[in-house]
Coordinates of C-alpha atoms and ligand atoms in Angstrom, one line a residue:
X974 CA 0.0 0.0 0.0
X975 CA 2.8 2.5 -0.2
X976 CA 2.8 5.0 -2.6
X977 CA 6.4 3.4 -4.1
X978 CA 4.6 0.5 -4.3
X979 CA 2.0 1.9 -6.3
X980 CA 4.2 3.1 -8.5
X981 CA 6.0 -0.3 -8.9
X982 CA 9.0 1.0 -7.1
X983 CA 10.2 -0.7 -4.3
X984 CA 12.9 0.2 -1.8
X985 CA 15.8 -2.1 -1.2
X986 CA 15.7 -3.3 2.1
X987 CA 17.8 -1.5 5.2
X988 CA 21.3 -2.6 5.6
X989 CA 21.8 -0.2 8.8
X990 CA 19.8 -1.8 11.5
X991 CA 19.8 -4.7 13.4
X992 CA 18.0 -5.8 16.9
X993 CA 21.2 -4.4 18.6
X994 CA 23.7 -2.4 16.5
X995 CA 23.1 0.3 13.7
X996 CA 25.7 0.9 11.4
X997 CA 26.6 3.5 9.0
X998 CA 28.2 3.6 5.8
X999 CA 29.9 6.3 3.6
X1000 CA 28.1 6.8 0.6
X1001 CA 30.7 7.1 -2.2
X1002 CA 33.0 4.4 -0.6
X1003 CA 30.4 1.9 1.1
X1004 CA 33.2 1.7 3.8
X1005 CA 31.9 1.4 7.7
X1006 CA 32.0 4.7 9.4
X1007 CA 30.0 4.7 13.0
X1008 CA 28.6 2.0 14.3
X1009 CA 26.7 2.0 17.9
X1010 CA 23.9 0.2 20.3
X1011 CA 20.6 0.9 19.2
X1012 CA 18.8 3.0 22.3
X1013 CA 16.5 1.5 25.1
X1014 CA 13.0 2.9 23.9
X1015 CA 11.8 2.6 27.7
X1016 CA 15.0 4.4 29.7
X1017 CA 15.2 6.7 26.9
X1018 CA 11.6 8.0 27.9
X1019 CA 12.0 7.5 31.3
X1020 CA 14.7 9.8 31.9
X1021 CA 13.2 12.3 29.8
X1022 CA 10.2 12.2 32.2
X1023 CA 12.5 13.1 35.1
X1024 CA 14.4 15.5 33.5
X1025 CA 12.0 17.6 32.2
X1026 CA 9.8 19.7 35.0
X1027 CA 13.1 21.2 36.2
X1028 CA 14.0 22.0 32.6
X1029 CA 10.8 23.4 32.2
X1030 CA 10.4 25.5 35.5
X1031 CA 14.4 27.4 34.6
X1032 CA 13.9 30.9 33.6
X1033 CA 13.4 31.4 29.8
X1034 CA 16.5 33.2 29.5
X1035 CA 18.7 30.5 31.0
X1036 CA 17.6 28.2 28.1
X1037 CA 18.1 30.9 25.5
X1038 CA 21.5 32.0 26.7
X1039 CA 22.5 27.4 27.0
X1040 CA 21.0 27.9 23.0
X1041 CA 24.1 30.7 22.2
X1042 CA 26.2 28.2 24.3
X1043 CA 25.3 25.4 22.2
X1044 CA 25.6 27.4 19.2
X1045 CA 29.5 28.1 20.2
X1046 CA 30.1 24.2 20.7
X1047 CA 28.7 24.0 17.4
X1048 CA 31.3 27.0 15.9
X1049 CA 34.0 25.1 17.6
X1050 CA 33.2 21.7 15.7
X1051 CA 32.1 23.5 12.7
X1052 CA 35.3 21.4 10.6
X1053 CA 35.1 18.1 11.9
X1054 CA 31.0 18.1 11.6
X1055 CA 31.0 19.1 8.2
X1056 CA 33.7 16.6 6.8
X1057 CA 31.2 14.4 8.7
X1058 CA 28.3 15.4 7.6
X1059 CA 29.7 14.7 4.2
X1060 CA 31.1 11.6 4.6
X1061 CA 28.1 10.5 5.8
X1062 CA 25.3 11.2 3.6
X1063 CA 27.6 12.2 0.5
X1064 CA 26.8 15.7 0.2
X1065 CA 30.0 18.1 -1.2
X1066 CA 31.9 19.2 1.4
X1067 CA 30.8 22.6 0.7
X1068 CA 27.4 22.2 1.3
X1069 CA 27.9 20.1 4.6
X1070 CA 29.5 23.5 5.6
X1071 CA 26.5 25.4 5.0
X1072 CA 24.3 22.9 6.5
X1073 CA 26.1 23.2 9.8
X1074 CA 26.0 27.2 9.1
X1075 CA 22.2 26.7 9.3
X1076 CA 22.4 24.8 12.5
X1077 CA 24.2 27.4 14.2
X1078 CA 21.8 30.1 12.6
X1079 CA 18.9 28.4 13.7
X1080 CA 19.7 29.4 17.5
X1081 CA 19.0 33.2 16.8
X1082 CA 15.9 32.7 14.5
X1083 CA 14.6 31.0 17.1
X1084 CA 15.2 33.1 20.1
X1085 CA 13.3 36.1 17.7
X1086 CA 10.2 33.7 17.1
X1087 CA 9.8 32.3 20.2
X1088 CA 9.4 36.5 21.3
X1089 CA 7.3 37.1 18.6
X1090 CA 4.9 34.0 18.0
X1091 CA 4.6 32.8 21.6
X1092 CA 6.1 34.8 24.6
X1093 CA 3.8 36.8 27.2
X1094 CA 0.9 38.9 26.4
X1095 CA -0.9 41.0 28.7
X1096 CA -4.6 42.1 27.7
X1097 CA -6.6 44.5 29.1
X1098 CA -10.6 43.8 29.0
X1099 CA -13.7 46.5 29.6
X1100 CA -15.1 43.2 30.2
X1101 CA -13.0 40.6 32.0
X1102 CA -10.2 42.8 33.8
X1103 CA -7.0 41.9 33.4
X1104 CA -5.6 39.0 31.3
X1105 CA -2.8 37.5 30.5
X1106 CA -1.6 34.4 27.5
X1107 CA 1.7 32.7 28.3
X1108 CA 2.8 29.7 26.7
X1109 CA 3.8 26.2 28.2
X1110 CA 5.6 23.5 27.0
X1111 CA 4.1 20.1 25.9
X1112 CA 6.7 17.9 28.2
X1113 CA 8.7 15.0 26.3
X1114 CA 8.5 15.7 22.6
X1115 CA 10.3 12.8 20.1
X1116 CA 12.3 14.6 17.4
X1117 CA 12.6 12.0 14.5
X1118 CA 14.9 13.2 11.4
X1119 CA 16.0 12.3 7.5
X1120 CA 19.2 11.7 6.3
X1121 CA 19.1 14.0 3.9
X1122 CA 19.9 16.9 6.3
X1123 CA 21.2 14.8 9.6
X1124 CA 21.8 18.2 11.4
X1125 CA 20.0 20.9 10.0
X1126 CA 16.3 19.5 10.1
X1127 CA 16.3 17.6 13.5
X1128 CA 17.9 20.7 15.0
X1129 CA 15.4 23.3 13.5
X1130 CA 12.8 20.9 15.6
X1131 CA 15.0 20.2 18.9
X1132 CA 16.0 24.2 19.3
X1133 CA 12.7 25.8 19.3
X1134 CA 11.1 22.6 21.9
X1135 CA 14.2 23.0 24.2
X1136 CA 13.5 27.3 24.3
X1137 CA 10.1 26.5 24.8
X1138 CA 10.9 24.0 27.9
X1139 CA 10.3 20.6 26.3
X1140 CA 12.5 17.6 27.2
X1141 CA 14.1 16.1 23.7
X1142 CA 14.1 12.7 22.7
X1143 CA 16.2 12.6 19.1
X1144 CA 16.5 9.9 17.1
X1145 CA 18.8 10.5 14.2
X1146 CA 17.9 8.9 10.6
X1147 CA 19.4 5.0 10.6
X1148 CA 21.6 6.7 8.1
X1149 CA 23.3 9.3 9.6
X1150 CA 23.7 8.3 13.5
X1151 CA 27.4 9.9 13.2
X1152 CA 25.8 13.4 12.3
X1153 CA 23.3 13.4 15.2
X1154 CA 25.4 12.2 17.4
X1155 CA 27.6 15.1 16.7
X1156 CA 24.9 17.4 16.7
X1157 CA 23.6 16.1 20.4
X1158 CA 27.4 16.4 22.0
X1159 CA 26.7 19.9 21.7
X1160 CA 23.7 20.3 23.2
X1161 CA 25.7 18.4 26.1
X1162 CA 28.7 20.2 25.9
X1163 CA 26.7 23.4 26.2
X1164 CA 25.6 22.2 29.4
X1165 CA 22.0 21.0 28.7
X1166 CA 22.1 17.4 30.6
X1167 CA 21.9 14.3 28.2
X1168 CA 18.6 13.8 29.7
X1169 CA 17.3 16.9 28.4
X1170 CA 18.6 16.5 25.0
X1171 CA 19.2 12.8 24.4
X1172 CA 20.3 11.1 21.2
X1173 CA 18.1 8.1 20.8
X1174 CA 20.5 6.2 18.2
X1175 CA 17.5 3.3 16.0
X1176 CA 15.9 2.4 13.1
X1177 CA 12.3 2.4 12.1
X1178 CA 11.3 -0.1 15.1
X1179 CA 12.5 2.7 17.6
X1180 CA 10.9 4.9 15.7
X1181 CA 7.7 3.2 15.9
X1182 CA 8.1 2.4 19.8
X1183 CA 9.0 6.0 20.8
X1184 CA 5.7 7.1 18.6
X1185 CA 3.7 4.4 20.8
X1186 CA 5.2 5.1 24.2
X1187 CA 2.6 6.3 26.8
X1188 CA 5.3 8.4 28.3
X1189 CA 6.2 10.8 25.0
X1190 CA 4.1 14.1 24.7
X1191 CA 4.2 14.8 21.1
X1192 CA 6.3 13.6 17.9
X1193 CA 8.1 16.6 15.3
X1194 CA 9.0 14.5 12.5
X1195 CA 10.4 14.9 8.9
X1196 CA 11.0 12.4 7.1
X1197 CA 9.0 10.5 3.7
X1198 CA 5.5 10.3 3.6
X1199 CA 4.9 6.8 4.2
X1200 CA 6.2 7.0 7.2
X1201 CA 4.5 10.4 8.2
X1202 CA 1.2 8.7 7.6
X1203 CA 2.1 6.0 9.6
X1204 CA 2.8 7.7 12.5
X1205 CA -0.6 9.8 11.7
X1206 CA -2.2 6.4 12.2
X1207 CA -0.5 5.3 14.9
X1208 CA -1.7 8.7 16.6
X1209 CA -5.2 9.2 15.3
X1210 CA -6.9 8.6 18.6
X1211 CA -4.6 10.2 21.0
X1212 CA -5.6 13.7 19.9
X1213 CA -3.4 14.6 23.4
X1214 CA -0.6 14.4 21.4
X1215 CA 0.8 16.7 19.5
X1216 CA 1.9 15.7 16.1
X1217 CA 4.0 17.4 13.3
X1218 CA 4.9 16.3 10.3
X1219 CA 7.0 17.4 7.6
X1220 CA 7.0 15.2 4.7
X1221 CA 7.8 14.9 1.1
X1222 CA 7.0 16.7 -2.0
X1223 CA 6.3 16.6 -6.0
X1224 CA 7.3 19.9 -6.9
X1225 CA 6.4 21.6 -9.8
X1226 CA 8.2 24.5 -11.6
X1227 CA 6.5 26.6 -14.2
X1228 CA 8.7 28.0 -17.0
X1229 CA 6.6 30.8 -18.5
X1230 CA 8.3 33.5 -21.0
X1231 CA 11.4 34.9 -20.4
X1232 CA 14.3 36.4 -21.9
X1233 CA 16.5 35.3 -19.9
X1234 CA 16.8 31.8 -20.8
X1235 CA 20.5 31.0 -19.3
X1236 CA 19.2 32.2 -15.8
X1237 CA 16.2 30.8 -15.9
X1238 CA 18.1 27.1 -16.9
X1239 CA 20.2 28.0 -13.7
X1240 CA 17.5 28.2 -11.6
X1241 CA 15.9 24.6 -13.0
X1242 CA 19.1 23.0 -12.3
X1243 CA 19.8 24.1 -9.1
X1244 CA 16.4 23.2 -7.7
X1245 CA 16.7 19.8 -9.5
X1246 CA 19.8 18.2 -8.9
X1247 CA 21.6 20.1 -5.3
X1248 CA 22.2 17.7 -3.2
X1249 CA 21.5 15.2 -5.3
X1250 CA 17.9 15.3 -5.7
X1251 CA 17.2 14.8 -2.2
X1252 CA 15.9 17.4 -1.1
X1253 CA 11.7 17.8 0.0
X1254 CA 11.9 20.9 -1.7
X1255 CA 13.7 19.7 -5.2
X1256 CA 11.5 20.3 -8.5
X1257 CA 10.9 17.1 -10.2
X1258 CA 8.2 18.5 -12.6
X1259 CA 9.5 21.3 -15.0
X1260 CA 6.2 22.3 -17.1
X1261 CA 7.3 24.2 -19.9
X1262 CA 5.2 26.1 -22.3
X1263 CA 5.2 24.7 -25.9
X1264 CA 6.9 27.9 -27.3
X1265 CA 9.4 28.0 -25.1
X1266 CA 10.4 24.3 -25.1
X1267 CA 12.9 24.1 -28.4
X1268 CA 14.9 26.9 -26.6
X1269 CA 15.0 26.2 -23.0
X1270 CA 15.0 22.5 -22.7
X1271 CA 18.7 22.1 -24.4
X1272 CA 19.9 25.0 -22.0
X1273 CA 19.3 23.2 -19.3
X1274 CA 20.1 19.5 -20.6
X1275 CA 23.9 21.7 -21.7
X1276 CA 24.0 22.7 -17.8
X1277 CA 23.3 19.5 -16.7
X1278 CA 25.9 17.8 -18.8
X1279 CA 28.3 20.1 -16.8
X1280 CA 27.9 19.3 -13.7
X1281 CA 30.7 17.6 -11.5
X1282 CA 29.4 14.5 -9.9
X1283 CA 32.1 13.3 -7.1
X1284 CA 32.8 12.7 -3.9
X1285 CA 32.6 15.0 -1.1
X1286 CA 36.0 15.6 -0.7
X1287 CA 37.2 15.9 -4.3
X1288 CA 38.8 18.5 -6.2
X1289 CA 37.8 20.2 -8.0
X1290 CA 34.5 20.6 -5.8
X1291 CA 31.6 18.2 -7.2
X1292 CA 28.1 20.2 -7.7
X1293 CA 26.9 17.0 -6.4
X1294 CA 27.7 14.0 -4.7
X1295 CA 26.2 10.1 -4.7
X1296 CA 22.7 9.3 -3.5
X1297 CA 22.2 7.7 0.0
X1298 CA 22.8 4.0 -0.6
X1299 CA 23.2 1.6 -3.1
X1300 CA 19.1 0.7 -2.4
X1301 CA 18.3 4.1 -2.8
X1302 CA 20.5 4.4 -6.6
X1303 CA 18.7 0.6 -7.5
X1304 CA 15.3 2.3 -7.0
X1305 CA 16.1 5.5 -8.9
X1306 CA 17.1 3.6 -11.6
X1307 CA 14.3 1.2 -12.0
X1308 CA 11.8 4.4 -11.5
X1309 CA 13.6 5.9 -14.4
X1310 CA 13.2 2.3 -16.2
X1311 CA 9.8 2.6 -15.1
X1312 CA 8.9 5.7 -16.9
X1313 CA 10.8 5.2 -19.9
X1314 CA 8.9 2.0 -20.2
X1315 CA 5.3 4.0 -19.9
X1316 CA 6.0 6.5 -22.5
X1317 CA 8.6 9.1 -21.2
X1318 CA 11.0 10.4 -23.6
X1319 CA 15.1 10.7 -22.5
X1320 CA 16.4 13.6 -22.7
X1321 CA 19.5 13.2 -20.7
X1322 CA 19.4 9.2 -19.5
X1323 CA 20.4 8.1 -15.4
X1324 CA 23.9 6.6 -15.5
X1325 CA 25.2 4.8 -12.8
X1326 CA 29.1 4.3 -14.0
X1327 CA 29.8 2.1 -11.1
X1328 CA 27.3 -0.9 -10.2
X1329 CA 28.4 -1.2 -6.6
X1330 CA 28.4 2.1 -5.6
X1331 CA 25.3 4.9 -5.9
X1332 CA 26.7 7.7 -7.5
X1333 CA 24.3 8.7 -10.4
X1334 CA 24.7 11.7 -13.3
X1335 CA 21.5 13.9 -13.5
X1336 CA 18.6 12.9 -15.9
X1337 CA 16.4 14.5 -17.3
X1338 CA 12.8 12.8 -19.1
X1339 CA 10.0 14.1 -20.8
X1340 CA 6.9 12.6 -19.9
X1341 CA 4.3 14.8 -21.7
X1342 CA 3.3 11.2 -23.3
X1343 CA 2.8 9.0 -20.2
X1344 CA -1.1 8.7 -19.5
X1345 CA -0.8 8.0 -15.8
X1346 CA 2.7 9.5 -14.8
X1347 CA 3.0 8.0 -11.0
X1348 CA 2.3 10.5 -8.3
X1349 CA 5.4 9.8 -6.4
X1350 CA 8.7 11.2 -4.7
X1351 CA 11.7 10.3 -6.7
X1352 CA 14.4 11.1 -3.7
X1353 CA 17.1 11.6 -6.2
X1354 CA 18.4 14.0 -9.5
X1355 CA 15.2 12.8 -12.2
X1356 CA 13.7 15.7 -13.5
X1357 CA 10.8 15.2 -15.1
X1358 CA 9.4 17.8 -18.5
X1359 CA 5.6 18.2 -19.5
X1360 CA 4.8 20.2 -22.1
X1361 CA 1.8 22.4 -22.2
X1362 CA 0.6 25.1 -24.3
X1363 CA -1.5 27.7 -22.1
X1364 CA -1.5 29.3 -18.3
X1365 CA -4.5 27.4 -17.5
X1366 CA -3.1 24.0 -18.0
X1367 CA 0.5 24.7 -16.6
X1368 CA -1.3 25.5 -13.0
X1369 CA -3.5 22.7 -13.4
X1370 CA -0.6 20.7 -14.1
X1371 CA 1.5 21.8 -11.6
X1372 CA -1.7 21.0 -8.8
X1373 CA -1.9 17.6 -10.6
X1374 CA 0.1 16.0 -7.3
X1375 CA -1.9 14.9 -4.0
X1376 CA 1.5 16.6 -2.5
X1377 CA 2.2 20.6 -1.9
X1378 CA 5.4 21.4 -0.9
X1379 CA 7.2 23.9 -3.4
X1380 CA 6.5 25.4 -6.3
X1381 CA 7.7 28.1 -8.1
X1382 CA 7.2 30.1 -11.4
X1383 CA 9.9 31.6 -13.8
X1384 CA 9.4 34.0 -16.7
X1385 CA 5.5 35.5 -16.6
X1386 CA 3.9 38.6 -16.4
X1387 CA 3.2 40.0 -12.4
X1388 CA -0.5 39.1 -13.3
X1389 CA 0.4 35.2 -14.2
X1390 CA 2.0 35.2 -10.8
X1391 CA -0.6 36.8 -9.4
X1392 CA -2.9 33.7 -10.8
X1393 CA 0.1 31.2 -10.3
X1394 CA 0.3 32.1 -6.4
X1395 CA -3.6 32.4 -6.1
X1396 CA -4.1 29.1 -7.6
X1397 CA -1.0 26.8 -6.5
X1398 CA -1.9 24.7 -3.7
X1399 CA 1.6 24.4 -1.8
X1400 CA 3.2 26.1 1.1
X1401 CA 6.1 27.6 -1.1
X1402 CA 5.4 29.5 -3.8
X1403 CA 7.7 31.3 -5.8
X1404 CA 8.7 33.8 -8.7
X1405 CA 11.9 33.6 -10.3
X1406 CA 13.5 31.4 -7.4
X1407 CA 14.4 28.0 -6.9
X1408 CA 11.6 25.9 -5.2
X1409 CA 14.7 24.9 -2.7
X1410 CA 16.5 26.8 -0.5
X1411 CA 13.5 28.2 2.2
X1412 CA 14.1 30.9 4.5
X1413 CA 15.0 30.6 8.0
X1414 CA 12.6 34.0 8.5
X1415 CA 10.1 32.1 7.1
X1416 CA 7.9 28.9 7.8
X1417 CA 8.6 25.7 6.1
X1418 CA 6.2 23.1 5.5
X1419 CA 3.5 21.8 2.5
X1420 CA 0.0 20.9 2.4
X1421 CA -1.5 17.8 0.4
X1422 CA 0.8 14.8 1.7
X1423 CA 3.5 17.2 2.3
X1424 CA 2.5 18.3 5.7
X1425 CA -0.4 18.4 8.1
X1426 CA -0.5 22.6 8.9
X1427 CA 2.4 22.8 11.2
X1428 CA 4.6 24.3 9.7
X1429 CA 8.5 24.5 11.0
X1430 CA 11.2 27.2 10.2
X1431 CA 10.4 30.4 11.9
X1432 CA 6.5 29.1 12.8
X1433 CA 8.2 25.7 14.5
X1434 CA 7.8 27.9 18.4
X1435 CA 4.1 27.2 17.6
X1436 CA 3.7 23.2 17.7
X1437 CA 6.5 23.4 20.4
X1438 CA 4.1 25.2 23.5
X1439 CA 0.6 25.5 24.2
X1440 CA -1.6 29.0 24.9
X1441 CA -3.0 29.2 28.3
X1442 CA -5.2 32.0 28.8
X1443 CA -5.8 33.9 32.6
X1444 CA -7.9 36.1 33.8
X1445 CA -5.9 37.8 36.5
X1446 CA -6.8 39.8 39.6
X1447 CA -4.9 40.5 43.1
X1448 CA -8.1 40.3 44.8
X1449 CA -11.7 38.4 44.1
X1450 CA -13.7 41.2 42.9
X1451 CA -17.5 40.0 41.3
X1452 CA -21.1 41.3 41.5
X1453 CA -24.4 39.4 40.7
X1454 CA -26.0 41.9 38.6
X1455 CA -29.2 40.0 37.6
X1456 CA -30.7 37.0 38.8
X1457 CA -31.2 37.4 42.5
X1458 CA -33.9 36.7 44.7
Ligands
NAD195 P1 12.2 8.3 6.4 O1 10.7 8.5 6.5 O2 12.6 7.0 5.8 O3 12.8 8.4 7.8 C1 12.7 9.5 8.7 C2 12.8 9.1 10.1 O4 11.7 8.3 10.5 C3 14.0 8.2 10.4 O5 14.6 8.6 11.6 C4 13.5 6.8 10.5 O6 14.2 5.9 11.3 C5 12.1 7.1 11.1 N1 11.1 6.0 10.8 C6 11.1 5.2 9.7 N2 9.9 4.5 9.8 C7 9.3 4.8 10.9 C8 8.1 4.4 11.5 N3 7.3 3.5 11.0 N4 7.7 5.0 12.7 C9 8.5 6.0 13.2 N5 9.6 6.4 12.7 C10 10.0 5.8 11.6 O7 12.8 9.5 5.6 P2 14.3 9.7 5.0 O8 14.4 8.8 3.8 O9 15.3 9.6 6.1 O10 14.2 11.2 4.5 C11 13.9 11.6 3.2 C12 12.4 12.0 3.1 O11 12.3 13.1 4.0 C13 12.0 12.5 1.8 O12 10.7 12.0 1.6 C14 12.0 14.0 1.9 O13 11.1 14.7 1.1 C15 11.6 14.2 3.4 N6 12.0 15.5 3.9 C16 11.0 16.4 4.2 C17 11.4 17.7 4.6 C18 10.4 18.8 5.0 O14 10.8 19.7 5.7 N7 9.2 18.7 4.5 C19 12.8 18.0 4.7 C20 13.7 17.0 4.4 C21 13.3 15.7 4.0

């Protein structure tokens, strides 16, 4: 019943777990890197549980000033968790240094929206007197995150829940314990206890057993959408819980008229093939109008031919390195097989040049032919091209996905994108930039299967405390005005 499945794609199954151990593996060697004990679901929560009233009752700005502490630890480390960042998941070195930039970053984003989305207000009422709205924290929140960012995505999660007061259980993605690990040494270092902040090293079963586990107050999770909707399931009646999920996407990008053809080809290429493809934001649908095609599609397909794919730690820098695993390349490239096989047209085919290991060159397919072109994720650098010849069409093209993460429009008048923004059903929507790349000032998340209206980014201090409102006076003051005998 998963979506893959429905798609005839299949996953390869995990190499990383076991009952005991987890293991990770570099991408462009397949050599060991980390290997650890999977966590004790049960202590894991348990401790939490103690831990966290006396994390919650310290004085707001003891946890944000331990945040700017963190965020030092993290400075310090900066080299060694980016050269393992990349050796983990594969990403160029450079971008592993911008990833743990964002980490860092993220500390006084969210200092500025916990103020502004959910500090202290105090109301004044003709009617009720004095009020006041304050926030509390949920308790033991589990913070479950991809591979594709090990750092960056758990953290923009665990640092708004630890201002707000929560107690943090993180479990890293099965393929990047090394990374979290990392990341969670500096909570610790920073001196917020590893009972506060705990690294939760497991697989899937972990992370279905901390989703279950009576003691756990909420879940912020990003990951696929399978699994979001499992976890959806596993929490439909517990409505005490609170639940966020940040999931996948299909994104479309609209190429409209424009002069600027080499810019615009940029901007496709970027939000196609960074990181590989594997990012929830990355456009896998380029719908093209029919004039524009014969000029724009062998721009990009030129650009494309260009890029460096390598290693993280070659020179000269790659654009982009291998995908995850060697499951993860084997179901790329029977997807790609797939859609060739229903009608899509190569433009630029997937190569694997080595068999054993998953580093794959950028492809590019147009599937204007295909009848029923499968409405799934492809986690990796496939770019797909549909054809269509007026406005109309391109947005009901681009809303032809039961996801709604990014989208974005290049070329057009203002008025198209007034129409294209008005009609686009997605929680990113943008002119003349990639669909990757959000803002830290901004919130992150997608409607459709891409999200269930919890946005993270700068709207995460929202899902990580709860409004309480008072009415507030030193002394009972009340009169019966009607009513009396
Ligand atoms: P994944 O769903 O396979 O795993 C995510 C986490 O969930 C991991 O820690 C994993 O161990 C855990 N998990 C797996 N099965 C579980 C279950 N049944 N119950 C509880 N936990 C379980 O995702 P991934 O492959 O690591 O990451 C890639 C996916 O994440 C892509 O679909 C991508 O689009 C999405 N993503 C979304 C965003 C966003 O902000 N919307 C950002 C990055 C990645």
């Amino acid at each position: 019943t998963t979506l893959e499945r429905e798609a005839g794609i299949e996953r390869g199954t995990d190499r990383n777990v076991s009952k005991a151990e987890i293991i990770s593996f570099e991408p462009a060697t397949g050599a060991e890197m980390w290997r650890g004990k999977v966590c004790d679901v049960d202590d894991v929560v348990a401790r939490a549980r103690r831990a966290w009233p006396a994390w919650a009752a310290q004085p707001l700005t003891n946890r944000m000033e331990l945040m700017r502490r963190f965020a030092n630890e993290v400075r310090k480390e900066a080299d060694n968790f980016a050269a393992t960042i990349a050796r983990e998941v594969g990403k160029p070195l450079w971008e592993a240094h911008a990833e743990v930039e964002a980490v860092i970053n993220k500390v006084e984003v969210s200092i500025r929206s916990y103020a502004e989305r959910t500090s202290q207000r105090k109301l004044d009422s003709a009617l009720q007197g004095k009020m006041a709205v304050r926030h509390k924290p949920h308790g033991v929140l589990v913070v479950l995150g991809p591979f594709n960012y090990p750092a960056h995505l758990p953290n923009a999660h665990i640092i708004p829940a630890l201002i707000a007061g929560n107690a943090v259980v993180f479990k890293p993605s099965e393929k990047a314990p090394a990374s979290g690990e990392i990341l969670a040494k500096c909570f610790n270092r920073a001196g917020i206890s590893a009972a506060v902040m705990q690294f939760a090293p497991g697989g899937p079963a972990e992370g279905q057993a901390l989703v279950a586990h009576e003691g756990i107050d909420g879940v912020l999770f990003t990951g696929s959408a399978n699994t979001g909707i499992s976890i959806n399931r596993r929490l439909a009646t517990r409505p005490d819980k609170i639940v966020t999920l940040e999931m996948g996407g299909n994104n479309a990008m609209v190429m409209w008229d424009t002069p600027k053809v080499s810019d615009a080809a940029a901007l496709v290429v970027q939000s196609a093939f960074s990181t590989a493809g594997q990012r929830c934001t990355a456009a896998r649908r380029l719908i093209v109008k029919d004039s524009l095609y014969d000029t724009i599609v062998p721009e990009i397909k030129a650009l494309a031919d260009r890029l460096i794919v390598g290693a993280p730690f070659d020179e000269p820098a790659p654009f982009m390195g291998p995908v995850i695993d060697n499951a993860a390349a084997d179901g790329l490239s029977e997807s790609f097989l797939y859609l060739l096989s229903h009608g899509g047209k190569p433009i630029k085919h997937l190569l694997r040049p080595d068999g054993t290991l998953p580093f794959l060159s950028p492809a590019i397919i147009d599937t204007t032919a295909m009848k029923d072109r499968p409405d799934v994720e492809l986690f990796g650098p496939i770019l797909q091209v549909i054809r269509v010849s007026d406005f109309d069409e391109a947005i009901a093209e681009a809303n032809n996905t039961r996801f709604g993460l990014a989208a974005s429009l290049i070329g057009g008048t203002p008025q198209e994108y007034n129409r294209f923004w008005a009609n686009m059903r997605a929680g990113i929507v943008n002119w003349n930039r990639p669909t990757t790349g959000p803002s830290h000032a901004a919130p992150m998340g997608g409607v459709g299967l891409s999200g269930n209206h919890r946005p993270t980014g700068y709207y995460a201090a929202d899902y990580c405390a709860y409004p309480v409102a008072s009415g507030e006076m030193e002394q009972p003051r009340a009169v019966i005005g009607v009513g009396l005998k």
